Amino acid sequence: MIQTTKLGGTAADVVVAKVAHGLMTMTMRGNVPDEQAFESIKSGVDSLPPGVKMMLNSGEYSLALTVHLTLTLCRPTADFYGEGHGIGNLELLARFYDKYPEYADRTFLSVKVETIFKTSVERSITALRGTKKIDLFQPARLMREFTVEDHVRYLSAMIKEGKFDHLGFSEVGAASLRRGHAVYPISVAEIEISPMSYEEETKKVIAVAAELDIAINAYSPLGHGLTTGNIKTVEDLNIWRSRRRLTLHRQNFEHNQILVAALVAMAGKKGCTPAQLSIAWVGSLGDKIIPLPGSSRKERTLENLGATKVDMTTEDMAEIASILEKHPVRGHRYFGESVDVRLWG
């Protein structure tokens, strides 16, 4: 039986699968054929019992945030979620809902966009062409020029205008999450959680979200693919450059592979895939923590959902805690030890 949970804030009555579906890979590195993408989405939704929605995470970007050690600027670069333009992911979804309109009510659409909110929201709505209303909107990062409270007041006004229904945050720190929620209920906070990324700030966000009954979307639960055990050498990282963030030096990679090997061995003992073990571990960190792996293939979507059937016992959680303690991750999520973009805003 696939596990389910409820979201938080104004979406507290929405029941979703305990694993969400990230759509980024469908358009980020070259467009996946529509039928392949559609089957990937449908397979997950079709696996759910009546009344349970699949949370889809899409996005629209025309800016990529570049972090300098001085935390200075954003600069224009290539699009994140769409090859050639930032609405490609949403345009794909519009085609999906055109072909399968009955799936609009069976999915909960979270849209993550750049920080020019009004422009981004309008562009996202236009890209969807009325096929599906945005259920939840979340800025990709908080802008340092404005307070958290200003962000929430501005965005909640757009909810009252009927632009979207619920509010989320992405890459938000614990203090900012608490401050924002005090102005308007935050339904979902999206942060990175995996065996490769489980820092003290992450734990603080988890604690605040649990206290305030806010759901968490845990993106990259596979450590950008590192915990699948399929990446054997540093050279394998060339296919997805951001994976180098945790492996800036060859010695870091070799050290981190010891941790990965321990997780792969544990998955073998439990009779699940290493990917399922990582996803199940992330989901077991809290009742409303929803792992958010990406998938562009039906078989991968079903494998990810299968993680909700992996029984993580107290002993299992203790074993993984021991592995992480014995083999602490070397390297950093982004570009330097002193930088955590969740602190923006």
XYZ file of C-alpha atoms in Angstrom:
345
model
C 0.000 0.000 0.000
C 1.430 3.375 -1.006
C 1.855 5.687 1.957
C 0.082 9.046 1.970
C 0.214 12.251 3.964
C -1.465 15.653 4.121
C 0.051 18.988 3.211
C 0.135 21.967 5.555
C -1.110 25.528 5.819
C -4.145 26.302 3.690
C -3.677 22.933 1.925
C -3.973 20.911 5.130
C -6.920 18.937 3.750
C -5.075 17.796 0.621
C -3.975 14.144 0.690
C -0.943 13.289 -1.452
C 1.336 10.332 -2.004
C 4.346 10.255 0.336
C 6.599 10.548 -2.741
C 6.201 13.458 -5.156
C 7.219 13.614 -8.818
C 9.789 16.144 -10.004
C 9.442 16.975 -13.699
C 12.658 18.943 -14.236
C 14.528 16.210 -16.121
C 11.812 16.071 -18.764
C 12.930 19.371 -20.291
C 16.160 20.450 -18.629
C 18.700 18.430 -20.617
C 16.890 18.138 -23.929
C 13.208 17.492 -24.299
C 11.914 13.999 -23.557
C 9.313 12.763 -26.104
C 5.822 13.672 -24.944
C 4.527 10.112 -24.825
C 7.434 9.006 -22.643
C 6.917 11.957 -20.293
C 3.149 11.444 -20.220
C 3.501 7.756 -19.329
C 5.922 8.676 -16.565
C 3.350 11.026 -15.049
C 0.340 8.767 -15.609
C 1.972 5.688 -14.134
C 2.438 7.400 -10.791
C -1.068 8.846 -10.654
C -2.636 5.551 -11.708
C -0.882 3.784 -8.817
C -2.676 5.857 -6.193
C -5.911 5.010 -4.393
C -8.991 7.190 -4.963
C -8.844 10.609 -3.348
C -5.033 10.702 -3.209
C -3.258 13.217 -5.426
C 0.186 12.981 -6.957
C 2.210 16.091 -6.185
C 3.897 17.306 -9.367
C 6.772 19.771 -9.111
C 7.273 21.902 -12.190
C 8.973 25.215 -12.772
C 9.602 28.285 -14.872
C 12.911 30.127 -14.894
C 14.649 32.804 -16.897
C 17.325 33.441 -14.290
C 19.773 31.025 -12.706
C 20.931 32.122 -9.295
C 24.703 32.159 -9.046
C 26.154 32.196 -5.567
C 29.375 34.077 -4.911
C 31.191 33.827 -1.602
C 30.107 37.401 -0.940
C 26.439 36.570 -1.639
C 26.144 39.367 -4.140
C 24.142 38.965 -7.343
C 22.028 36.845 -9.634
C 23.123 36.787 -13.258
C 21.328 35.587 -16.407
C 22.349 32.121 -17.556
C 20.679 29.168 -19.250
C 17.166 28.143 -18.244
C 16.810 25.531 -15.506
C 13.513 23.812 -16.318
C 13.201 24.289 -20.032
C 15.677 23.997 -22.860
C 15.802 27.284 -24.743
C 13.196 29.035 -22.619
C 12.023 28.774 -19.060
C 8.418 27.708 -19.689
C 9.179 24.460 -21.520
C 8.306 22.330 -18.501
C 4.938 24.009 -18.068
C 4.192 23.822 -21.780
C 4.783 20.068 -21.606
C 2.326 19.861 -18.706
C -0.250 21.833 -20.682
C 0.025 19.283 -23.491
C -0.352 16.493 -20.932
C -3.528 17.994 -19.457
C -4.854 18.690 -22.969
C -4.601 14.987 -23.726
C -5.623 13.733 -20.285
C -7.895 16.425 -18.754
C -9.166 14.000 -16.109
C -5.719 14.031 -14.499
C -5.957 17.719 -13.564
C -8.023 16.902 -10.473
C -5.836 13.901 -9.609
C -2.642 15.931 -9.364
C -1.453 18.743 -7.105
C 0.686 21.127 -9.131
C 3.499 22.980 -7.402
C 5.196 25.584 -9.587
C 8.594 26.970 -8.659
C 9.605 30.137 -10.455
C 12.208 32.857 -10.587
C 12.102 35.818 -8.218
C 10.264 38.302 -10.492
C 7.010 37.055 -9.056
C 4.308 38.920 -10.952
C 5.924 38.306 -14.336
C 6.652 34.663 -13.531
C 3.188 33.868 -12.250
C 1.508 35.422 -15.263
C 3.899 33.652 -17.638
C 3.281 30.329 -15.898
C -0.484 30.750 -16.065
C -0.214 31.593 -19.757
C 1.979 28.540 -20.413
C -0.609 26.231 -18.796
C -3.322 27.648 -21.098
C -6.131 27.041 -18.631
C -5.550 23.282 -18.590
C -4.725 23.321 -14.880
C -4.707 25.960 -12.162
C -1.511 26.344 -10.162
C -2.200 24.694 -6.821
C 0.893 25.958 -5.047
C 3.367 28.667 -5.981
C 6.846 28.940 -4.508
C 9.696 31.333 -5.274
C 12.917 29.529 -6.125
C 14.837 31.781 -3.752
C 13.991 34.685 -1.485
C 15.295 38.004 -2.749
C 17.777 39.626 -0.407
C 16.391 43.076 -1.265
C 13.104 42.335 0.526
C 12.141 40.936 3.893
C 10.511 37.553 4.267
C 7.384 39.338 5.433
C 7.331 41.458 2.261
C 7.579 38.314 0.137
C 4.638 36.701 1.890
C 2.436 39.789 1.860
C 2.991 40.229 -1.878
C 2.409 36.584 -2.728
C -0.626 36.156 -0.470
C -2.223 39.126 -2.257
C -1.900 37.151 -5.488
C -3.738 34.256 -3.845
C -6.605 36.624 -3.063
C -6.570 37.645 -6.732
C -7.111 33.981 -7.651
C -3.753 33.484 -9.389
C -2.956 30.326 -7.400
C -4.279 28.609 -4.279
C -1.486 27.946 -1.784
C 1.918 29.334 -0.860
C 5.238 27.533 -0.559
C 8.901 28.418 -0.036
C 11.983 26.902 -1.656
C 15.455 26.848 -0.082
C 14.262 28.684 2.999
C 16.014 28.681 6.363
C 14.277 27.801 9.621
C 14.060 31.376 10.900
C 12.695 32.677 7.590
C 10.136 29.868 7.448
C 8.840 30.785 10.896
C 8.666 34.494 10.046
C 6.871 33.893 6.763
C 4.348 31.530 8.295
C 3.455 34.174 10.888
C 2.211 36.432 8.070
C 0.359 33.822 5.978
C 0.185 30.025 6.287
C 2.950 28.271 4.366
C 1.760 24.944 2.971
C 5.041 23.453 1.742
C 8.737 24.167 2.222
C 11.047 22.677 -0.404
C 14.607 21.931 0.720
C 17.310 19.455 -0.234
C 17.446 16.334 1.950
C 19.399 13.164 1.244
C 22.082 11.053 2.926
C 24.498 13.367 1.072
C 22.803 16.531 2.338
C 21.580 16.449 5.923
C 23.105 19.484 7.609
C 22.215 21.212 10.871
C 20.147 23.879 9.105
C 18.229 21.102 7.360
C 17.372 19.583 10.724
C 16.237 22.985 12.027
C 13.912 23.469 9.036
C 12.467 20.008 9.610
C 11.832 20.825 13.274
C 10.159 24.184 12.564
C 8.016 22.679 9.798
C 6.841 19.913 12.141
C 6.024 22.443 14.860
C 4.006 24.623 12.459
C 2.420 21.688 10.585
C 4.091 22.597 7.291
C 4.811 19.857 4.753
C 8.318 19.488 3.324
C 9.172 18.596 -0.252
C 12.614 17.009 -0.035
C 14.270 17.502 -3.403
C 17.290 15.503 -4.639
C 16.669 12.653 -2.149
C 19.210 10.613 -4.128
C 21.974 13.169 -3.660
C 21.850 14.091 -7.366
C 22.116 10.396 -8.169
C 25.104 9.659 -5.946
C 23.273 7.307 -3.557
C 21.957 5.093 -6.359
C 25.390 3.477 -6.577
C 25.395 3.968 -10.349
C 28.039 6.710 -10.342
C 31.335 4.876 -10.013
C 33.953 7.472 -10.947
C 34.442 11.232 -10.955
C 34.263 11.082 -14.745
C 30.707 9.767 -14.496
C 29.760 13.140 -13.050
C 30.316 14.863 -16.391
C 26.780 13.975 -17.473
C 25.338 16.177 -14.726
C 27.743 18.882 -13.704
C 25.956 19.973 -10.534
C 26.769 16.598 -9.000
C 30.325 17.894 -8.679
C 29.177 20.219 -5.902
C 29.614 17.449 -3.370
C 32.748 16.128 -5.030
C 34.934 19.133 -5.724
C 38.026 16.985 -5.362
C 38.733 13.371 -6.289
C 39.537 12.526 -2.675
C 36.075 13.752 -1.643
C 34.471 11.490 -4.222
C 36.472 8.462 -3.089
C 35.613 9.147 0.547
C 31.908 9.617 -0.199
C 31.853 6.367 -2.146
C 32.494 4.538 1.143
C 29.222 5.952 2.479
C 27.438 5.051 -0.759
C 28.782 1.481 -0.657
C 27.424 1.057 2.869
C 23.976 2.238 1.755
C 24.020 -0.029 -1.310
C 24.883 -3.001 0.906
C 22.073 -2.141 3.323
C 19.580 -1.880 0.448
C 20.627 -5.345 -0.673
C 19.879 -6.731 2.779
C 16.464 -5.064 2.842
C 15.526 -6.266 -0.629
C 15.042 -2.816 -2.140
C 17.025 -0.693 -4.572
C 19.559 1.824 -3.213
C 17.353 4.605 -4.621
C 14.336 3.277 -2.712
C 16.368 3.082 0.488
C 17.407 6.742 0.230
C 13.872 7.877 -0.584
C 12.399 5.785 2.243
C 14.959 7.159 4.704
C 14.151 10.752 3.742
C 10.410 10.118 4.067
C 10.913 8.521 7.485
C 12.472 11.692 8.900
C 9.002 13.175 9.441
C 5.306 12.487 8.924
C 4.943 15.328 6.410
C 8.297 14.997 4.663
C 7.615 14.126 1.029
C 10.670 13.019 -0.979
C 10.797 14.688 -4.393
C 12.818 12.573 -6.839
C 12.796 13.460 -10.509
C 11.744 11.020 -13.203
C 11.143 11.071 -16.937
C 10.493 7.319 -17.332
C 7.591 5.154 -16.203
C 9.818 2.493 -14.663
C 11.704 5.065 -12.594
C 8.479 6.700 -11.402
C 7.188 3.341 -10.203
C 10.503 2.503 -8.543
C 10.410 5.813 -6.680
C 6.822 5.263 -5.524
C 7.797 1.775 -4.408
C 9.960 3.393 -1.739
C 6.797 4.118 0.262
C 6.413 0.357 0.697
C 9.886 -0.014 2.226
C 9.470 -0.480 5.976
C 12.079 1.653 7.731
C 12.354 0.276 11.254
C 13.903 2.022 14.228
C 16.900 -0.254 13.739
C 17.176 0.760 10.070
C 17.150 4.454 10.935
C 19.785 3.866 13.587
C 21.946 1.956 11.097
C 21.846 4.797 8.582
C 22.579 7.305 11.341
C 25.618 5.229 12.223
C 26.746 5.113 8.583
C 26.479 8.900 8.286
C 28.370 9.371 11.541
C 31.188 7.007 10.568
C 31.499 8.368 7.029
C 30.535 12.076 7.124
C 30.027 13.612 3.716
C 32.891 15.672 2.330
C 32.185 18.568 -0.009
C 29.345 21.059 -0.048
C 25.977 21.465 -1.709
C 26.955 24.530 -3.659
C 30.094 26.582 -4.036
C 31.714 26.996 -0.661
C 31.654 25.959 2.963
C 30.377 29.320 4.231
C 27.505 29.576 1.745
C 24.006 28.204 2.159
C 21.488 29.774 -0.211
C 18.675 28.833 2.142
C 19.770 31.825 4.230
C 18.852 34.273 1.483
C 16.018 36.568 2.525
